[in-house]
Coordinates of C-alpha atoms and ligand atoms in Angstrom, one line a residue:
M1211 CA 49.8 -13.3 16.8
T1212 CA 49.6 -9.0 16.7
N1213 CA 46.4 -7.3 16.3
T1214 CA 48.0 -6.2 13.0
K1215 CA 47.9 -9.5 12.3
L1216 CA 45.2 -10.5 12.8
F1217 CA 43.9 -7.5 10.9
L1218 CA 46.0 -8.6 7.8
K1219 CA 44.7 -12.3 8.2
G1220 CA 41.3 -11.2 8.1
L1221 CA 41.4 -8.9 4.6
L1222 CA 43.2 -11.8 3.1
S1223 CA 40.6 -14.0 3.7
A1224 CA 38.0 -11.8 2.6
T1225 CA 39.7 -11.0 -0.6
A1226 CA 40.6 -15.0 -1.4
L1227 CA 37.0 -15.5 -0.5
T1228 CA 35.6 -12.8 -2.7
A1229 CA 38.0 -14.1 -5.6
L1230 CA 36.5 -17.5 -5.4
S1231 CA 33.4 -16.4 -5.5
A1232 CA 33.3 -14.2 -8.5
G1233 CA 34.9 -17.1 -10.5
T1234 CA 32.8 -20.2 -9.0
A1235 CA 29.9 -19.6 -7.1
F1236 CA 26.7 -20.2 -8.8
A1237 CA 23.3 -21.1 -6.5
G1238 CA 23.4 -24.3 -7.9
G1239 CA 26.8 -25.1 -7.1
T1240 CA 29.5 -26.7 -9.2
T1241 CA 29.0 -26.4 -12.7
A1242 CA 26.9 -30.0 -14.0
G1243 CA 29.2 -32.3 -15.8
T1244 CA 32.4 -31.3 -13.8
T1245 CA 34.5 -34.3 -13.6
V1246 CA 35.8 -34.2 -10.0
T1247 CA 38.9 -36.2 -9.1
N1248 CA 40.7 -37.4 -6.0
T1249 CA 43.8 -39.3 -5.1
F1250 CA 45.2 -40.2 -1.5
T1251 CA 48.3 -41.2 0.3
L1252 CA 48.5 -43.4 3.6
D1253 CA 52.2 -42.9 5.1
Y1254 CA 53.2 -45.1 8.2
N1255 CA 55.7 -46.1 10.1
V1256 CA 56.4 -49.6 11.8
G1257 CA 57.7 -48.6 15.4
T1258 CA 60.0 -45.5 14.7
T1259 CA 60.6 -46.5 10.9
P1260 CA 58.8 -44.9 8.3
Q1261 CA 57.5 -47.1 6.1
T1262 CA 56.8 -47.2 2.3
Q1263 CA 54.1 -45.0 1.3
V1264 CA 50.9 -46.5 0.0
T1265 CA 48.7 -44.8 -2.7
G1266 CA 45.4 -45.5 -4.5
D1267 CA 45.9 -47.7 -8.1
T1268 CA 43.5 -45.3 -9.7
P1269 CA 42.0 -41.9 -9.0
T1270 CA 38.6 -41.8 -7.9
T1271 CA 36.1 -40.1 -10.4
F1272 CA 32.7 -38.8 -10.6
V1273 CA 31.0 -36.1 -12.7
V1274 CA 28.8 -33.5 -10.8
D1275 CA 25.1 -34.1 -11.5
R1276 CA 22.6 -31.4 -13.4
L1277 CA 20.6 -29.8 -10.5
I1278 CA 17.2 -28.6 -11.7
D1279 CA 15.6 -25.6 -9.9
V1280 CA 13.7 -22.5 -11.2
N1281 CA 12.2 -20.0 -9.2
V1282 CA 9.9 -17.2 -10.9
A1283 CA 8.7 -14.3 -8.6
P1284 CA 6.1 -11.2 -9.2
N1285 CA 7.2 -8.0 -9.6
A1286 CA 4.8 -5.4 -8.0
G1287 CA 1.3 -5.7 -9.8
T1288 CA 0.1 -3.0 -12.1
S1289 CA -2.7 -0.5 -11.7
V1290 CA -5.2 -0.5 -14.7
A1291 CA -8.3 1.2 -16.1
P1292 CA -11.6 -0.2 -17.3
S1293 CA -11.1 -1.2 -20.9
A1294 CA -7.2 -0.6 -21.3
Q1295 CA -5.2 -2.8 -23.6
D1296 CA -1.8 -4.6 -23.4
Q1297 CA -1.2 -4.0 -19.4
P1298 CA 1.6 -5.6 -18.7
L1299 CA 2.3 -7.8 -15.3
S1300 CA 6.3 -8.1 -14.9
F1301 CA 7.9 -11.3 -13.1
T1302 CA 11.5 -12.4 -12.5
L1303 CA 12.6 -15.8 -13.6
T1304 CA 15.6 -17.3 -12.0
N1305 CA 17.8 -20.3 -13.1
E1306 CA 18.9 -21.6 -9.5
G1307 CA 20.2 -24.7 -11.4
N1308 CA 24.1 -25.3 -12.0
D1309 CA 23.5 -25.6 -16.0
D1310 CA 22.0 -23.9 -18.9
Q1311 CA 18.6 -24.3 -19.3
G1312 CA 15.3 -23.2 -21.3
Y1313 CA 12.1 -22.4 -20.3
V1314 CA 8.5 -23.3 -21.5
L1315 CA 6.1 -20.5 -20.7
T1316 CA 2.6 -20.4 -19.6
A1317 CA 0.6 -17.3 -19.1
A1318 CA -2.7 -18.1 -17.4
N1319 CA -6.0 -16.6 -15.9
V1320 CA -6.6 -17.7 -12.6
A1321 CA -10.5 -19.0 -12.3
A1322 CA -11.5 -18.2 -8.6
G1323 CA -10.7 -15.4 -5.7
D1324 CA -10.7 -12.6 -8.3
D1325 CA -13.5 -10.5 -10.0
F1326 CA -12.4 -10.9 -13.8
D1327 CA -9.9 -12.5 -16.4
A1328 CA -7.7 -10.5 -18.7
S1329 CA -7.6 -11.4 -22.4
N1330 CA -5.4 -12.1 -24.9
L1331 CA -2.6 -12.7 -22.4
V1332 CA 0.8 -12.2 -24.6
I1333 CA 4.4 -13.5 -23.0
S1334 CA 7.6 -11.4 -24.0
Y1335 CA 10.5 -11.5 -22.0
V1336 CA 14.4 -10.1 -21.7
V1337 CA 17.4 -12.0 -20.8
D1338 CA 19.5 -9.8 -18.2
T1339 CA 22.7 -10.7 -20.4
N1340 CA 24.9 -7.9 -18.6
G1341 CA 24.2 -9.6 -15.2
D1342 CA 23.5 -5.9 -13.8
G1343 CA 19.7 -7.8 -12.3
I1344 CA 17.9 -4.8 -14.4
N1345 CA 15.8 -5.1 -17.3
N1346 CA 18.2 -2.9 -19.6
D1347 CA 19.4 -5.5 -22.1
G1348 CA 17.1 -4.9 -25.2
A1349 CA 14.0 -5.1 -26.8
P1350 CA 11.6 -7.7 -25.5
V1351 CA 11.4 -11.4 -27.6
V1352 CA 7.9 -12.2 -27.8
Y1353 CA 7.1 -15.8 -26.7
N1354 CA 5.7 -18.2 -29.1
G1355 CA 6.2 -21.4 -27.4
T1356 CA 9.3 -22.2 -28.8
S1357 CA 11.1 -19.0 -28.4
T1358 CA 12.5 -20.4 -25.1
P1359 CA 14.7 -17.9 -23.3
D1360 CA 18.1 -20.0 -22.5
I1361 CA 20.2 -18.8 -19.3
A1362 CA 23.1 -19.9 -17.5
P1363 CA 23.2 -20.5 -13.6
D1364 CA 22.0 -17.5 -11.8
Q1365 CA 21.2 -15.8 -15.1
I1366 CA 17.3 -13.9 -14.8
V1367 CA 15.0 -13.1 -17.2
F1368 CA 12.5 -10.6 -16.8
V1369 CA 9.2 -12.2 -18.0
T1370 CA 6.3 -9.7 -18.9
I1371 CA 2.6 -10.7 -19.5
E1372 CA 0.3 -8.1 -21.6
G1373 CA -3.5 -8.5 -21.2
D1374 CA -6.2 -6.5 -22.1
I1375 CA -8.7 -5.3 -19.5
P1376 CA -12.6 -5.6 -19.3
A1377 CA -14.8 -2.7 -18.2
A1378 CA -14.3 -3.5 -14.8
T1379 CA -14.9 -0.8 -12.0
Q1380 CA -12.9 0.9 -9.0
G1381 CA -10.9 -1.9 -6.6
Q1382 CA -11.3 -5.2 -9.0
T1383 CA -8.4 -7.7 -9.4
S1384 CA -7.2 -10.3 -11.8
D1385 CA -4.8 -12.8 -10.8
I1386 CA -2.4 -14.0 -13.2
T1387 CA -0.1 -16.7 -13.2
L1388 CA 3.1 -17.2 -15.0
L1389 CA 4.3 -21.0 -15.0
A1390 CA 7.9 -21.8 -16.4
E1391 CA 8.8 -25.4 -17.0
T1392 CA 12.6 -26.2 -17.5
A1393 CA 13.5 -27.6 -21.0
V1394 CA 16.6 -28.3 -22.6
T1395 CA 18.0 -25.0 -24.4
G1396 CA 17.9 -24.5 -28.0
G1397 CA 14.1 -23.6 -28.8
S1398 CA 13.1 -27.3 -28.9
G1399 CA 10.9 -26.9 -25.9
T1400 CA 11.0 -30.3 -24.8
L1401 CA 10.9 -30.8 -21.2
V1402 CA 13.8 -32.4 -18.9
T1403 CA 12.9 -35.2 -17.2
E1404 CA 14.0 -36.5 -13.5
D1405 CA 16.8 -39.5 -13.3
T1406 CA 14.9 -42.1 -11.3
D1407 CA 17.3 -45.0 -11.5
G1408 CA 19.6 -44.0 -8.9
N1409 CA 23.2 -42.3 -9.4
D1410 CA 25.5 -43.5 -11.6
N1411 CA 28.7 -41.6 -11.0
A1412 CA 30.3 -41.6 -14.8
A1413 CA 26.5 -40.3 -15.9
V1414 CA 25.5 -36.5 -15.6
E1415 CA 21.9 -37.1 -14.5
N1416 CA 19.0 -34.8 -13.9
V1417 CA 17.9 -34.1 -9.8
F1418 CA 14.9 -31.5 -9.2
A1419 CA 15.4 -29.3 -6.7
D1420 CA 12.7 -26.5 -7.4
A1421 CA 9.7 -25.5 -4.7
A1422 CA 6.3 -25.9 -5.3
G1423 CA 4.3 -23.2 -6.9
D1424 CA 0.8 -21.3 -7.5
V1425 CA 0.0 -23.1 -10.1
T1426 CA -2.3 -26.3 -9.8
G1427 CA 0.0 -29.2 -10.4
D1428 CA 2.9 -27.3 -9.5
V1429 CA 4.4 -29.3 -7.0
A1430 CA 7.9 -29.4 -5.5
E1431 CA 10.7 -31.5 -7.0
D1432 CA 9.0 -31.6 -11.1
G1433 CA 11.1 -29.2 -12.7
S1434 CA 8.9 -25.6 -12.6
H1435 CA 7.8 -23.2 -10.5
S1436 CA 4.9 -20.6 -11.2
A1437 CA 3.9 -17.5 -9.6
T1438 CA 1.1 -15.1 -9.4
N1439 CA 0.7 -11.4 -10.3
T1440 CA -2.3 -9.0 -10.3
Y1441 CA -4.0 -6.4 -12.0
T1442 CA -6.1 -3.7 -9.8
V1443 CA -8.8 -1.4 -11.4
S1444 CA -8.1 2.2 -10.7
T1445 CA -10.8 4.4 -12.2
A1446 CA -12.1 7.7 -12.0
D1447 CA -15.9 8.3 -11.0
I1448 CA -16.9 11.5 -13.0
T1449 CA -20.3 13.3 -12.3
A1450 CA -21.2 16.3 -14.2
E1451 CA -24.4 18.6 -13.6
K1452 CA -25.2 22.0 -15.4
L1453 CA -27.1 25.2 -13.5
V1454 CA -28.2 28.3 -14.5
S1455 CA -29.0 31.5 -12.7
I1456 CA -29.4 34.9 -13.5
F1457 CA -26.2 36.9 -13.0
A1458 CA -27.4 40.4 -13.1
E1459 CA -31.1 41.3 -14.3
V1460 CA -29.6 44.5 -15.8
P1461 CA -26.0 44.1 -15.8
N1462 CA -23.8 47.3 -15.4
A1463 CA -20.3 48.5 -14.8
T1464 CA -20.3 46.5 -11.2
N1465 CA -22.4 43.7 -12.4
D1466 CA -20.1 43.2 -15.5
C1467 CA -21.5 40.5 -17.6
A1468 CA -18.1 39.9 -19.3
I1469 CA -16.5 39.7 -16.2
I1470 CA -16.1 36.3 -14.6
P1471 CA -16.3 35.4 -11.8
G1472 CA -17.0 39.2 -11.2
T1473 CA -19.7 40.5 -8.8
P1474 CA -23.3 39.2 -9.4
A1475 CA -26.2 41.5 -8.5
P1476 CA -27.9 41.0 -4.9
Q1477 CA -30.1 37.8 -4.9
T1478 CA -31.6 38.7 -1.5
N1479 CA -35.2 38.6 -1.7
D1480 CA -37.9 38.7 -3.8
Q1481 CA -37.7 42.4 -4.5
D1482 CA -34.1 42.6 -4.7
D1483 CA -33.9 39.1 -6.8
Q1484 CA -32.7 39.2 -10.4
Y1485 CA -35.4 38.2 -13.1
A1486 CA -34.8 36.8 -16.2
I1487 CA -36.4 39.6 -18.1
P1488 CA -34.8 40.5 -21.9
G1489 CA -31.1 42.2 -21.7
A1490 CA -30.6 40.2 -18.4
C1491 CA -27.4 38.3 -18.1
V1492 CA -27.4 34.2 -17.9
E1493 CA -25.1 32.0 -16.4
Y1494 CA -24.6 28.4 -16.7
T1495 CA -22.3 26.7 -14.7
I1496 CA -20.8 23.1 -16.1
T1497 CA -19.5 21.5 -12.7
A1498 CA -17.5 17.9 -13.6
T1499 CA -16.2 16.1 -10.5
N1500 CA -14.2 12.9 -10.1
T1501 CA -14.2 11.0 -7.0
G1502 CA -12.2 8.2 -8.4
A1503 CA -8.8 7.0 -7.6
A1504 CA -7.5 7.7 -11.0
A1505 CA -7.1 10.7 -13.1
A1506 CA -9.9 11.5 -16.0
N1507 CA -7.9 13.3 -19.1
S1508 CA -9.2 14.6 -22.4
I1509 CA -12.3 15.4 -20.6
D1510 CA -14.4 17.6 -23.3
I1511 CA -17.6 20.0 -22.6
A1512 CA -19.8 21.0 -25.6
D1513 CA -22.6 23.2 -24.8
T1514 CA -24.8 25.0 -27.5
L1515 CA -26.3 27.9 -26.2
P1516 CA -30.2 28.5 -26.8
D1517 CA -31.0 30.6 -30.1
N1518 CA -32.4 33.6 -27.8
L1519 CA -29.4 34.4 -26.2
T1520 CA -26.3 36.2 -27.4
F1521 CA -22.7 35.2 -26.5
V1522 CA -21.0 37.2 -23.8
A1523 CA -18.0 35.2 -22.5
A1524 CA -17.0 32.1 -21.0
S1525 CA -14.4 30.6 -18.8
A1526 CA -12.9 27.5 -17.3
T1527 CA -11.5 27.1 -13.8
G1528 CA -9.9 23.5 -11.9
F1529 CA -9.2 21.4 -14.7
L1530 CA -5.5 20.6 -13.4
D1531 CA -2.6 18.3 -14.5
G1532 CA -0.6 16.4 -12.3
A1533 CA 1.7 19.2 -11.9
S1534 CA -1.6 21.7 -10.8
A1535 CA -1.5 23.3 -14.1
P1536 CA -4.3 24.6 -16.2
A1537 CA -5.0 21.4 -18.7
G1538 CA -7.2 21.9 -21.5
S1539 CA -9.0 25.1 -23.4
F1540 CA -11.6 26.5 -25.3
T1541 CA -11.2 24.9 -28.8
T1542 CA -14.8 26.0 -29.8
L1543 CA -15.9 29.7 -28.5
P1544 CA -18.2 32.2 -30.1
T1545 CA -17.1 35.9 -30.2
A1546 CA -18.1 38.3 -27.8
N1547 CA -22.0 39.5 -28.8
Q1548 CA -22.4 36.6 -30.9
D1549 CA -26.3 36.3 -31.5
C1550 CA -26.9 33.1 -31.1
F1551 CA -29.9 32.7 -33.3
A1552 CA -28.1 34.4 -36.4
T1553 CA -25.1 31.7 -35.9
P1554 CA -25.2 29.0 -33.5
C1555 CA -23.0 29.8 -30.0
V1556 CA -21.2 26.3 -29.6
V1557 CA -19.0 26.2 -26.1
E1558 CA -16.2 23.6 -26.0
Y1559 CA -13.6 22.8 -23.8
T1560 CA -11.1 20.3 -24.6
G1561 CA -8.4 18.4 -22.7
G1562 CA -9.3 19.0 -19.3
E1563 CA -8.1 16.8 -16.8
L1564 CA -9.7 15.9 -13.3
Q1565 CA -6.3 14.2 -10.6
D1566 CA -7.3 11.6 -8.4
G1567 CA -10.4 12.5 -6.5
S1568 CA -10.7 9.5 -3.8
G1569 CA -9.5 11.4 -0.8
T1570 CA -11.1 15.1 -1.8
P1571 CA -13.0 15.2 -5.0
T1572 CA -11.9 17.0 -7.8
T1573 CA -14.0 19.9 -9.5
G1574 CA -13.5 21.7 -12.7
V1575 CA -16.1 24.4 -13.6
V1576 CA -16.7 25.7 -17.3
T1577 CA -18.9 28.7 -17.1
I1578 CA -20.9 30.9 -19.5
R1579 CA -22.7 34.2 -19.8
A1580 CA -25.1 35.5 -22.0
I1581 CA -27.4 38.3 -22.6
L1582 CA -31.1 37.2 -23.4
A1583 CA -32.4 38.3 -26.5
S1584 CA -34.3 41.9 -26.2
S1585 CA -36.3 40.8 -29.4
K1586 CA -37.9 37.8 -30.4
P1587 CA -35.5 35.0 -32.4
Ligands
CA554 CA1 -9.8 -14.2 -12.8
CA555 CA1 20.4 -6.0 -17.2
CA556 CA1 25.5 -38.8 -11.7
CA557 CA1 7.9 -27.3 -9.2

């Protein structure tokens, strides 16, 4: 055979295999209930003389039994914030048998080996109806105990468990199991049972082939399978401090109280130091720091200035969104030179964010300048 012929033969074999696979290859094999019939012929010679062919009286027949095999696998775990509601954990359920089946689903907390339990566990699912292995097949169905996902051999179901997270701390985990028990289709929730009295060639009998799973009691070949997925708490850890200093005892063009950050007056020794005398420019800084792994957002800093001050200016730095653009704004601000005795001086910065500070702490600062009143309030 020439090399060209060998190549063509290879191509043809591959094509033939592909065509066969597309039509009939299930993980569980030939579909349950298929009737398999066979006959034979026997030819023989006596001496050199061919004799009449012998054939069987009737073809042999059997029906293919029902392989019950299900697999539950967790997808990536979920990072959650303390006290967050309706947090999803996702699993993939596959019918590895050779007939359509429904599945009774159970979500449960693992009692030991983790740090907390999630509450209000709710199961929903999406059947991969278009068979592309992607959860793009419409709205989830909330599982209510009888709304079983009914799927064909080799088909998969995307199952999501949603739970509420308690006030846990950074790095704490919660393990949740999903158990799928094989049932008949149609939503009755009736579990299938295994045939125990040996094979009848004329009957479609249930044969269990599932593995043992994570849930206690989920042993091999019991018609069920289970797996575990994990919530991990990722939280912000915010601290804040407020400091006050005298920016300039006698503010002037060089040490302009209204320019932030500007140039503070010298604070080198007692002689040059800046004292809190009437007319001095006072600077408050409120510094917020995140040392946690999660971003903190909706940060709201409010400060009502003492009534013996006159507001001058305020600014904020360091509160950045995920793309390092400024996050937040002053939603309440006194007018420049507002007398805080006559009108309360409320400074409020709203909507600030501090990103993941677990490596390097992230910091935001609100700076407020005011003049110490020259007259008694
Ligand atoms: Ca637990
Ligand atoms: Ca899909
Ligand atoms: Ca049988
Ligand atoms: Ca099992």
